[in-house]
PDB file of N, CA and C in Angstrom:
ATOM      1  N   UNK A   1       0.834  -1.196   0.000  1.00 55.00           N
ATOM      2  CA  UNK A   1       0.000   0.000   0.000  1.00 55.00           C
ATOM      3  C   UNK A   1       0.872   1.250   0.000  1.00 55.00           C
ATOM      4  N   UNK A   2       0.609   2.173  -0.900  1.00 68.00           N
ATOM      5  CA  UNK A   2       1.418   3.399  -0.960  1.00 68.00           C
ATOM      6  C   UNK A   2       1.313   4.239   0.317  1.00 68.00           C
ATOM      7  N   UNK A   3       0.128   4.303   0.923  1.00 88.00           N
ATOM      8  CA  UNK A   3      -0.029   5.097   2.143  1.00 88.00           C
ATOM      9  C   UNK A   3       0.817   4.545   3.280  1.00 88.00           C
ATOM     10  N   UNK A   4       0.982   3.225   3.317  1.00 92.00           N
ATOM     11  CA  UNK A   4       1.811   2.616   4.345  1.00 92.00           C
ATOM     12  C   UNK A   4       3.270   3.003   4.165  1.00 92.00           C
ATOM     13  N   UNK A   5       3.716   3.112   2.916  1.00 93.00           N
ATOM     14  CA  UNK A   5       5.087   3.549   2.640  1.00 93.00           C
ATOM     15  C   UNK A   5       5.300   4.967   3.155  1.00 93.00           C
ATOM     16  N   UNK A   6       4.340   5.822   2.877  1.00 94.00           N
ATOM     17  CA  UNK A   6       4.453   7.215   3.313  1.00 94.00           C
ATOM     18  C   UNK A   6       4.401   7.298   4.829  1.00 94.00           C
ATOM     19  N   UNK A   7       3.497   6.554   5.444  1.00 95.00           N
ATOM     20  CA  UNK A   7       3.417   6.530   6.914  1.00 95.00           C
ATOM     21  C   UNK A   7       4.728   6.062   7.521  1.00 95.00           C
ATOM     22  N   UNK A   8       5.277   5.001   6.983  1.00 95.00           N
ATOM     23  CA  UNK A   8       6.538   4.477   7.481  1.00 95.00           C
ATOM     24  C   UNK A   8       7.674   5.462   7.310  1.00 95.00           C
ATOM     25  N   UNK A   9       7.697   6.132   6.169  1.00 95.00           N
ATOM     26  CA  UNK A   9       8.755   7.100   5.908  1.00 95.00           C
ATOM     27  C   UNK A   9       8.609   8.328   6.803  1.00 95.00           C
ATOM     28  N   UNK A  10       7.373   8.717   7.102  1.00 96.00           N
ATOM     29  CA  UNK A  10       7.149   9.811   8.063  1.00 96.00           C
ATOM     30  C   UNK A  10       7.746   9.454   9.419  1.00 96.00           C
ATOM     31  N   UNK A  11       7.482   8.224   9.862  1.00 96.00           N
ATOM     32  CA  UNK A  11       8.016   7.765  11.139  1.00 96.00           C
ATOM     33  C   UNK A  11       9.539   7.764  11.145  1.00 96.00           C
ATOM     34  N   UNK A  12      10.138   7.312  10.058  1.00 97.00           N
ATOM     35  CA  UNK A  12      11.594   7.298   9.937  1.00 97.00           C
ATOM     36  C   UNK A  12      12.166   8.717   9.987  1.00 97.00           C
ATOM     37  N   UNK A  13      11.521   9.608   9.276  1.00 97.00           N
ATOM     38  CA  UNK A  13      11.942  11.012   9.249  1.00 97.00           C
ATOM     39  C   UNK A  13      11.859  11.628  10.650  1.00 97.00           C
ATOM     40  N   UNK A  14      10.801  11.297  11.361  1.00 97.00           N
ATOM     41  CA  UNK A  14      10.633  11.803  12.728  1.00 97.00           C
ATOM     42  C   UNK A  14      11.725  11.260  13.652  1.00 97.00           C
ATOM     43  N   UNK A  15      11.984   9.962  13.551  1.00 97.00           N
ATOM     44  CA  UNK A  15      13.010   9.342  14.396  1.00 97.00           C
ATOM     45  C   UNK A  15      14.390   9.919  14.107  1.00 97.00           C
ATOM     46  N   UNK A  16      14.618  10.313  12.863  1.00 97.00           N
ATOM     47  CA  UNK A  16      15.903  10.904  12.477  1.00 97.00           C
ATOM     48  C   UNK A  16      16.016  12.364  12.936  1.00 97.00           C
ATOM     49  N   UNK A  17      14.911  12.904  13.457  1.00 97.00           N
ATOM     50  CA  UNK A  17      14.928  14.294  13.924  1.00 97.00           C
ATOM     51  C   UNK A  17      14.853  15.320  12.810  1.00 97.00           C
ATOM     52  N   UNK A  18      14.339  14.902  11.664  1.00 98.00           N
ATOM     53  CA  UNK A  18      14.283  15.789  10.496  1.00 98.00           C
ATOM     54  C   UNK A  18      12.863  16.206  10.129  1.00 98.00           C
ATOM     55  N   UNK A  19      11.941  16.050  11.077  1.00 98.00           N
ATOM     56  CA  UNK A  19      10.546  16.396  10.830  1.00 98.00           C
ATOM     57  C   UNK A  19      10.051  17.271  11.971  1.00 98.00           C
ATOM     58  N   UNK A  20       9.504  18.437  11.630  1.00 97.00           N
ATOM     59  CA  UNK A  20       8.872  19.269  12.655  1.00 97.00           C
ATOM     60  C   UNK A  20       7.391  19.346  12.333  1.00 97.00           C
ATOM     61  N   UNK A  21       6.574  19.463  13.395  1.00 97.00           N
ATOM     62  CA  UNK A  21       5.136  19.356  13.229  1.00 97.00           C
ATOM     63  C   UNK A  21       4.404  20.506  13.898  1.00 97.00           C
ATOM     64  N   UNK A  22       3.369  20.971  13.220  1.00 97.00           N
ATOM     65  CA  UNK A  22       2.553  22.057  13.733  1.00 97.00           C
ATOM     66  C   UNK A  22       2.762  23.318  12.910  1.00 97.00           C
ATOM     67  N   UNK A  23       1.701  24.085  12.740  1.00 97.00           N
ATOM     68  CA  UNK A  23       1.739  25.268  11.882  1.00 97.00           C
ATOM     69  C   UNK A  23       2.828  26.251  12.298  1.00 97.00           C
ATOM     70  N   UNK A  24       2.797  26.685  13.553  1.00 97.00           N
ATOM     71  CA  UNK A  24       3.739  27.717  14.004  1.00 97.00           C
ATOM     72  C   UNK A  24       5.188  27.262  13.908  1.00 97.00           C
ATOM     73  N   UNK A  25       5.452  26.023  14.299  1.00 97.00           N
ATOM     74  CA  UNK A  25       6.822  25.509  14.258  1.00 97.00           C
ATOM     75  C   UNK A  25       7.305  25.381  12.813  1.00 97.00           C
ATOM     76  N   UNK A  26       6.405  25.010  11.903  1.00 98.00           N
ATOM     77  CA  UNK A  26       6.770  24.903  10.493  1.00 98.00           C
ATOM     78  C   UNK A  26       7.057  26.276   9.891  1.00 98.00           C
ATOM     79  N   UNK A  27       6.256  27.271  10.249  1.00 97.00           N
ATOM     80  CA  UNK A  27       6.508  28.629   9.770  1.00 97.00           C
ATOM     81  C   UNK A  27       7.868  29.116  10.294  1.00 97.00           C
ATOM     82  N   UNK A  28       8.162  28.787  11.552  1.00 97.00           N
ATOM     83  CA  UNK A  28       9.456  29.150  12.134  1.00 97.00           C
ATOM     84  C   UNK A  28      10.602  28.462  11.386  1.00 97.00           C
ATOM     85  N   UNK A  29      10.438  27.181  11.061  1.00 98.00           N
ATOM     86  CA  UNK A  29      11.463  26.438  10.317  1.00 98.00           C
ATOM     87  C   UNK A  29      11.666  27.039   8.929  1.00 98.00           C
ATOM     88  N   UNK A  30      10.577  27.475   8.302  1.00 97.00           N
ATOM     89  CA  UNK A  30      10.696  28.152   7.008  1.00 97.00           C
ATOM     90  C   UNK A  30      11.486  29.450   7.154  1.00 97.00           C
ATOM     91  N   UNK A  31      11.166  30.211   8.186  1.00 96.00           N
ATOM     92  CA  UNK A  31      11.837  31.488   8.427  1.00 96.00           C
ATOM     93  C   UNK A  31      13.325  31.329   8.655  1.00 96.00           C
ATOM     94  N   UNK A  32      13.707  30.249   9.318  1.00 97.00           N
ATOM     95  CA  UNK A  32      15.132  29.994   9.600  1.00 97.00           C
ATOM     96  C   UNK A  32      15.843  29.335   8.425  1.00 97.00           C
ATOM     97  N   UNK A  33      15.069  28.957   7.401  1.00 96.00           N
ATOM     98  CA  UNK A  33      15.661  28.297   6.242  1.00 96.00           C
ATOM     99  C   UNK A  33      15.921  26.820   6.451  1.00 96.00           C
ATOM    100  N   UNK A  34      15.320  26.228   7.476  1.00 97.00           N
ATOM    101  CA  UNK A  34      15.535  24.811   7.770  1.00 97.00           C
ATOM    102  C   UNK A  34      14.606  23.889   6.996  1.00 97.00           C
ATOM    103  N   UNK A  35      13.426  24.360   6.658  1.00 98.00           N
ATOM    104  CA  UNK A  35      12.420  23.511   6.005  1.00 98.00           C
ATOM    105  C   UNK A  35      12.734  23.353   4.520  1.00 98.00           C
ATOM    106  N   UNK A  36      12.830  22.110   4.082  1.00 98.00           N
ATOM    107  CA  UNK A  36      13.078  21.816   2.667  1.00 98.00           C
ATOM    108  C   UNK A  36      11.770  21.568   1.916  1.00 98.00           C
ATOM    109  N   UNK A  37      10.778  21.041   2.635  1.00 98.00           N
ATOM    110  CA  UNK A  37       9.497  20.678   2.028  1.00 98.00           C
ATOM    111  C   UNK A  37       8.423  20.752   3.098  1.00 98.00           C
ATOM    112  N   UNK A  38       7.260  21.265   2.729  1.00 98.00           N
ATOM    113  CA  UNK A  38       6.121  21.313   3.644  1.00 98.00           C
ATOM    114  C   UNK A  38       5.113  20.262   3.194  1.00 98.00           C
ATOM    115  N   UNK A  39       4.653  19.470   4.151  1.00 98.00           N
ATOM    116  CA  UNK A  39       3.654  18.436   3.886  1.00 98.00           C
ATOM    117  C   UNK A  39       2.383  18.771   4.656  1.00 98.00           C
ATOM    118  N   UNK A  40       1.247  18.583   4.001  1.00 98.00           N
ATOM    119  CA  UNK A  40      -0.050  18.880   4.615  1.00 98.00           C
ATOM    120  C   UNK A  40      -0.906  17.623   4.680  1.00 98.00           C
ATOM    121  N   UNK A  41      -1.660  17.505   5.744  1.00 98.00           N
ATOM    122  CA  UNK A  41      -2.671  16.446   5.821  1.00 98.00           C
ATOM    123  C   UNK A  41      -3.762  16.770   4.815  1.00 98.00           C
ATOM    124  N   UNK A  42      -4.393  15.735   4.295  1.00 97.00           N
ATOM    125  CA  UNK A  42      -5.423  15.984   3.279  1.00 97.00           C
ATOM    126  C   UNK A  42      -6.663  16.655   3.855  1.00 97.00           C
ATOM    127  N   UNK A  43      -6.812  16.630   5.188  1.00 97.00           N
ATOM    128  CA  UNK A  43      -7.984  17.251   5.805  1.00 97.00           C
ATOM    129  C   UNK A  43      -7.655  18.562   6.537  1.00 97.00           C
ATOM    130  N   UNK A  44      -6.584  19.224   6.127  1.00 97.00           N
ATOM    131  CA  UNK A  44      -6.252  20.545   6.699  1.00 97.00           C
ATOM    132  C   UNK A  44      -7.319  21.561   6.305  1.00 97.00           C
ATOM    133  N   UNK A  45      -7.527  22.525   7.170  1.00 96.00           N
ATOM    134  CA  UNK A  45      -8.499  23.572   6.848  1.00 96.00           C
ATOM    135  C   UNK A  45      -7.947  24.477   5.742  1.00 96.00           C
ATOM    136  N   UNK A  46      -8.850  25.094   5.003  1.00 97.00           N
ATOM    137  CA  UNK A  46      -8.440  26.010   3.931  1.00 97.00           C
ATOM    138  C   UNK A  46      -7.595  27.160   4.475  1.00 97.00           C
ATOM    139  N   UNK A  47      -7.954  27.644   5.658  1.00 97.00           N
ATOM    140  CA  UNK A  47      -7.209  28.746   6.271  1.00 97.00           C
ATOM    141  C   UNK A  47      -5.761  28.335   6.546  1.00 97.00           C
ATOM    142  N   UNK A  48      -5.584  27.143   7.070  1.00 97.00           N
ATOM    143  CA  UNK A  48      -4.242  26.627   7.343  1.00 97.00           C
ATOM    144  C   UNK A  48      -3.461  26.466   6.041  1.00 97.00           C
ATOM    145  N   UNK A  49      -4.093  25.900   5.036  1.00 97.00           N
ATOM    146  CA  UNK A  49      -3.450  25.691   3.738  1.00 97.00           C
ATOM    147  C   UNK A  49      -2.998  27.028   3.153  1.00 97.00           C
ATOM    148  N   UNK A  50      -3.875  28.018   3.161  1.00 97.00           N
ATOM    149  CA  UNK A  50      -3.515  29.340   2.621  1.00 97.00           C
ATOM    150  C   UNK A  50      -2.338  29.942   3.370  1.00 97.00           C
ATOM    151  N   UNK A  51      -2.387  29.871   4.693  1.00 97.00           N
ATOM    152  CA  UNK A  51      -1.335  30.466   5.509  1.00 97.00           C
ATOM    153  C   UNK A  51       0.016  29.829   5.296  1.00 97.00           C
ATOM    154  N   UNK A  52       0.069  28.505   5.252  1.00 98.00           N
ATOM    155  CA  UNK A  52       1.356  27.830   5.100  1.00 98.00           C
ATOM    156  C   UNK A  52       1.876  27.970   3.674  1.00 98.00           C
ATOM    157  N   UNK A  53       0.969  27.970   2.692  1.00 97.00           N
ATOM    158  CA  UNK A  53       1.414  28.155   1.302  1.00 97.00           C
ATOM    159  C   UNK A  53       2.021  29.539   1.116  1.00 97.00           C
ATOM    160  N   UNK A  54       1.436  30.534   1.750  1.00 97.00           N
ATOM    161  CA  UNK A  54       1.976  31.894   1.668  1.00 97.00           C
ATOM    162  C   UNK A  54       3.384  31.942   2.265  1.00 97.00           C
ATOM    163  N   UNK A  55       3.549  31.351   3.441  1.00 97.00           N
ATOM    164  CA  UNK A  55       4.848  31.343   4.114  1.00 97.00           C
ATOM    165  C   UNK A  55       5.887  30.569   3.303  1.00 97.00           C
ATOM    166  N   UNK A  56       5.483  29.440   2.722  1.00 98.00           N
ATOM    167  CA  UNK A  56       6.411  28.624   1.934  1.00 98.00           C
ATOM    168  C   UNK A  56       6.798  29.324   0.638  1.00 98.00           C
ATOM    169  N   UNK A  57       5.831  29.992   0.024  1.00 97.00           N
ATOM    170  CA  UNK A  57       6.094  30.702  -1.224  1.00 97.00           C
ATOM    171  C   UNK A  57       7.132  31.798  -1.020  1.00 97.00           C
ATOM    172  N   UNK A  58       7.047  32.496   0.110  1.00 96.00           N
ATOM    173  CA  UNK A  58       8.010  33.557   0.414  1.00 96.00           C
ATOM    174  C   UNK A  58       9.435  33.029   0.488  1.00 96.00           C
ATOM    175  N   UNK A  59       9.586  31.775   0.890  1.00 96.00           N
ATOM    176  CA  UNK A  59      10.915  31.155   1.032  1.00 96.00           C
ATOM    177  C   UNK A  59      11.263  30.234  -0.135  1.00 96.00           C
ATOM    178  N   UNK A  60      10.375  30.173  -1.123  1.00 97.00           N
ATOM    179  CA  UNK A  60      10.635  29.346  -2.295  1.00 97.00           C
ATOM    180  C   UNK A  60      10.607  27.849  -2.008  1.00 97.00           C
ATOM    181  N   UNK A  61       9.776  27.433  -1.071  1.00 97.00           N
ATOM    182  CA  UNK A  61       9.676  26.018  -0.711  1.00 97.00           C
ATOM    183  C   UNK A  61       8.364  25.439  -1.225  1.00 97.00           C
ATOM    184  N   UNK A  62       8.426  24.168  -1.590  1.00 97.00           N
ATOM    185  CA  UNK A  62       7.266  23.472  -2.134  1.00 97.00           C
ATOM    186  C   UNK A  62       6.355  22.964  -1.018  1.00 97.00           C
ATOM    187  N   UNK A  63       5.064  22.979  -1.300  1.00 97.00           N
ATOM    188  CA  UNK A  63       4.057  22.443  -0.380  1.00 97.00           C
ATOM    189  C   UNK A  63       3.352  21.296  -1.090  1.00 97.00           C
ATOM    190  N   UNK A  64       3.296  20.142  -0.444  1.00 97.00           N
ATOM    191  CA  UNK A  64       2.629  18.973  -1.020  1.00 97.00           C
ATOM    192  C   UNK A  64       1.584  18.466  -0.035  1.00 97.00           C
ATOM    193  N   UNK A  65       0.502  17.931  -0.564  1.00 96.00           N
ATOM    194  CA  UNK A  65      -0.547  17.361   0.276  1.00 96.00           C
ATOM    195  C   UNK A  65      -0.379  15.846   0.314  1.00 96.00           C
ATOM    196  N   UNK A  66      -0.357  15.320   1.511  1.00 96.00           N
ATOM    197  CA  UNK A  66      -0.232  13.873   1.705  1.00 96.00           C
ATOM    198  C   UNK A  66      -1.578  13.193   1.480  1.00 96.00           C
ATOM    199  N   UNK A  67      -1.562  11.906   1.145  1.00 95.00           N
ATOM    200  CA  UNK A  67      -2.825  11.166   1.011  1.00 95.00           C
ATOM    201  C   UNK A  67      -3.313  10.674   2.374  1.00 95.00           C
ATOM    202  N   UNK A  68      -2.817  11.288   3.440  1.00 96.00           N
ATOM    203  CA  UNK A  68      -3.157  10.888   4.805  1.00 96.00           C
ATOM    204  C   UNK A  68      -3.927  12.007   5.497  1.00 96.00           C
ATOM    205  N   UNK A  69      -4.847  11.637   6.372  1.00 96.00           N
ATOM    206  CA  UNK A  69      -5.519  12.657   7.173  1.00 96.00           C
ATOM    207  C   UNK A  69      -4.754  12.834   8.492  1.00 96.00           C
ATOM    208  N   UNK A  70      -5.191  13.745   9.329  1.00 97.00           N
ATOM    209  CA  UNK A  70      -4.474  14.040  10.571  1.00 97.00           C
ATOM    210  C   UNK A  70      -4.393  12.826  11.502  1.00 97.00           C
ATOM    211  N   UNK A  71      -5.446  12.025  11.546  1.00 96.00           N
ATOM    212  CA  UNK A  71      -5.422  10.838  12.397  1.00 96.00           C
ATOM    213  C   UNK A  71      -4.379   9.828  11.917  1.00 96.00           C
ATOM    214  N   UNK A  72      -4.284   9.654  10.607  1.00 96.00           N
ATOM    215  CA  UNK A  72      -3.295   8.729  10.049  1.00 96.00           C
ATOM    216  C   UNK A  72      -1.871   9.233  10.289  1.00 96.00           C
ATOM    217  N   UNK A  73      -1.680  10.540  10.181  1.00 96.00           N
ATOM    218  CA  UNK A  73      -0.368  11.134  10.472  1.00 96.00           C
ATOM    219  C   UNK A  73      -0.044  10.935  11.944  1.00 96.00           C
ATOM    220  N   UNK A  74      -1.039  11.141  12.797  1.00 96.00           N
ATOM    221  CA  UNK A  74      -0.860  10.958  14.231  1.00 96.00           C
ATOM    222  C   UNK A  74      -0.391   9.540  14.547  1.00 96.00           C
ATOM    223  N   UNK A  75      -0.945   8.571  13.869  1.00 95.00           N
ATOM    224  CA  UNK A  75      -0.557   7.176  14.074  1.00 95.00           C
ATOM    225  C   UNK A  75       0.892   6.946  13.644  1.00 95.00           C
ATOM    226  N   UNK A  76       1.313   7.615  12.555  1.00 95.00           N
ATOM    227  CA  UNK A  76       2.667   7.425  12.011  1.00 95.00           C
ATOM    228  C   UNK A  76       3.741   8.098  12.853  1.00 95.00           C
ATOM    229  N   UNK A  77       3.427   9.274  13.411  1.00 95.00           N
ATOM    230  CA  UNK A  77       4.468  10.060  14.100  1.00 95.00           C
ATOM    231  C   UNK A  77       4.180  10.309  15.573  1.00 95.00           C
ATOM    232  N   UNK A  78       3.117   9.752  16.082  1.00 94.00           N
ATOM    233  CA  UNK A  78       2.743   9.876  17.499  1.00 94.00           C
ATOM    234  C   UNK A  78       2.465  11.311  17.927  1.00 94.00           C
ATOM    235  N   UNK A  79       2.004  12.119  16.993  1.00 95.00           N
ATOM    236  CA  UNK A  79       1.572  13.481  17.321  1.00 95.00           C
ATOM    237  C   UNK A  79       0.567  13.914  16.265  1.00 95.00           C
ATOM    238  N   UNK A  80      -0.538  14.470  16.717  1.00 95.00           N
ATOM    239  CA  UNK A  80      -1.568  14.930  15.768  1.00 95.00           C
ATOM    240  C   UNK A  80      -1.133  16.270  15.181  1.00 95.00           C
ATOM    241  N   UNK A  81      -0.978  16.292  13.871  1.00 96.00           N
ATOM    242  CA  UNK A  81      -0.565  17.513  13.186  1.00 96.00           C
ATOM    243  C   UNK A  81      -1.070  17.483  11.753  1.00 96.00           C
ATOM    244  N   UNK A  82      -1.371  18.658  11.239  1.00 97.00           N
ATOM    245  CA  UNK A  82      -1.804  18.770   9.849  1.00 97.00           C
ATOM    246  C   UNK A  82      -0.746  19.375   8.962  1.00 97.00           C
ATOM    247  N   UNK A  83       0.242  20.022   9.583  1.00 98.00           N
ATOM    248  CA  UNK A  83       1.322  20.665   8.838  1.00 98.00           C
ATOM    249  C   UNK A  83       2.638  20.092   9.342  1.00 98.00           C
ATOM    250  N   UNK A  84       3.461  19.627   8.403  1.00 98.00           N
ATOM    251  CA  UNK A  84       4.755  19.043   8.741  1.00 98.00           C
ATOM    252  C   UNK A  84       5.824  19.674   7.857  1.00 98.00           C
ATOM    253  N   UNK A  85       6.993  19.894   8.411  1.00 98.00           N
ATOM    254  CA  UNK A  85       8.118  20.406   7.631  1.00 98.00           C
ATOM    255  C   UNK A  85       9.237  19.380   7.660  1.00 98.00           C
ATOM    256  N   UNK A  86       9.705  19.020   6.475  1.00 98.00           N
ATOM    257  CA  UNK A  86      10.838  18.108   6.345  1.00 98.00           C
ATOM    258  C   UNK A  86      12.094  18.974   6.300  1.00 98.00           C
ATOM    259  N   UNK A  87      13.005  18.739   7.231  1.00 98.00           N
ATOM    260  CA  UNK A  87      14.180  19.603   7.384  1.00 98.00           C
ATOM    261  C   UNK A  87      15.469  18.912   6.923  1.00 98.00           C
ATOM    262  N   UNK A  88      15.367  18.182   5.829  1.00 97.00           N
ATOM    263  CA  UNK A  88      16.526  17.503   5.266  1.00 97.00           C
ATOM    264  C   UNK A  88      16.279  17.318   3.774  1.00 97.00           C
ATOM    265  N   UNK A  89      17.247  17.687   2.957  1.00 97.00           N
ATOM    266  CA  UNK A  89      17.037  17.633   1.503  1.00 97.00           C
ATOM    267  C   UNK A  89      16.869  16.205   0.995  1.00 97.00           C
ATOM    268  N   UNK A  90      17.573  15.244   1.583  1.00 97.00           N
ATOM    269  CA  UNK A  90      17.435  13.850   1.161  1.00 97.00           C
ATOM    270  C   UNK A  90      16.052  13.297   1.458  1.00 97.00           C
ATOM    271  N   UNK A  91      15.565  13.551   2.672  1.00 97.00           N
ATOM    272  CA  UNK A  91      14.213  13.116   3.020  1.00 97.00           C
ATOM    273  C   UNK A  91      13.175  13.827   2.142  1.00 97.00           C
ATOM    274  N   UNK A  92      13.370  15.118   1.896  1.00 97.00           N
ATOM    275  CA  UNK A  92      12.430  15.874   1.061  1.00 97.00           C
ATOM    276  C   UNK A  92      12.360  15.279  -0.345  1.00 97.00           C
ATOM    277  N   UNK A  93      13.524  14.951  -0.897  1.00 97.00           N
ATOM    278  CA  UNK A  93      13.571  14.365  -2.240  1.00 97.00           C
ATOM    279  C   UNK A  93      12.819  13.034  -2.270  1.00 97.00           C
ATOM    280  N   UNK A  94      13.022  12.203  -1.240  1.00 95.00           N
ATOM    281  CA  UNK A  94      12.369  10.901  -1.188  1.00 95.00           C
ATOM    282  C   UNK A  94      10.847  11.052  -1.050  1.00 95.00           C
ATOM    283  N   UNK A  95      10.403  12.010  -0.231  1.00 95.00           N
ATOM    284  CA  UNK A  95       8.953  12.249  -0.113  1.00 95.00           C
ATOM    285  C   UNK A  95       8.365  12.642  -1.462  1.00 95.00           C
ATOM    286  N   UNK A  96       9.051  13.512  -2.189  1.00 95.00           N
ATOM    287  CA  UNK A  96       8.560  13.932  -3.508  1.00 95.00           C
ATOM    288  C   UNK A  96       8.466  12.734  -4.441  1.00 95.00           C
ATOM    289  N   UNK A  97       9.484  11.856  -4.416  1.00 94.00           N
ATOM    290  CA  UNK A  97       9.461  10.658  -5.260  1.00 94.00           C
ATOM    291  C   UNK A  97       8.285   9.753  -4.888  1.00 94.00           C
ATOM    292  N   UNK A  98       8.079   9.539  -3.591  1.00 92.00           N
ATOM    293  CA  UNK A  98       6.967   8.695  -3.149  1.00 92.00           C
ATOM    294  C   UNK A  98       5.624   9.280  -3.595  1.00 92.00           C
ATOM    295  N   UNK A  99       5.458  10.581  -3.405  1.00 93.00           N
ATOM    296  CA  UNK A  99       4.191  11.226  -3.760  1.00 93.00           C
ATOM    297  C   UNK A  99       3.984  11.243  -5.272  1.00 93.00           C
ATOM    298  N   UNK A 100       5.045  11.499  -6.034  1.00 91.00           N
ATOM    299  CA  UNK A 100       4.930  11.482  -7.493  1.00 91.00           C
ATOM    300  C   UNK A 100       4.624  10.071  -7.991  1.00 91.00           C
ATOM    301  N   UNK A 101       5.220   9.066  -7.364  1.00 87.00           N
ATOM    302  CA  UNK A 101       4.991   7.674  -7.741  1.00 87.00           C
ATOM    303  C   UNK A 101       3.551   7.241  -7.527  1.00 87.00           C
ATOM    304  N   UNK A 102       2.897   7.820  -6.535  1.00 77.00           N
ATOM    305  CA  UNK A 102       1.496   7.495  -6.257  1.00 77.00           C
ATOM    306  C   UNK A 102       0.584   7.962  -7.376  1.00 77.00           C
ATOM    307  N   UNK A 103       0.942   9.093  -7.984  1.00 62.00           N
ATOM    308  CA  UNK A 103       0.078   9.660  -9.024  1.00 62.00           C
ATOM    309  C   UNK A 103       0.240   8.919 -10.353  1.00 62.00           C
ATOM    310  N   UNK A 104       1.407   8.262 -10.535  1.00 57.00           N
ATOM    311  CA  UNK A 104       1.631   7.544 -11.779  1.00 57.00           C
ATOM    312  C   UNK A 104       1.239   6.078 -11.674  1.00 57.00           C
ATOM    313  N   UNK A 105       1.057   5.605 -10.439  1.00 50.00           N
ATOM    314  CA  UNK A 105       0.727   4.175 -10.248  1.00 50.00           C
ATOM    315  C   UNK A 105      -0.718   3.892 -10.565  1.00 50.00           C
TER     316      UNK A 105
END
């Protein structure tokens, strides 16, 4: 299952210390230049989506929506969050590959 791959990779990213969670912390990571990629739960509110996209656009960072809702993300990383920032270029690249692969499969 593709969602299981993404869930597992989220957990790995968290254990490696390269994932920050929550709107404010992600905006802070963008401001410091630490965030390589922003990931959103598929059930994020429109207000949250607009706000994080604006912040990411200012820093030239990509925002992608996961095929997971907040509860599924919570199960993968042991914290309920709708906005996640990947703070490592290698992990960011792998997330993009996984997400792109889902659309072509």
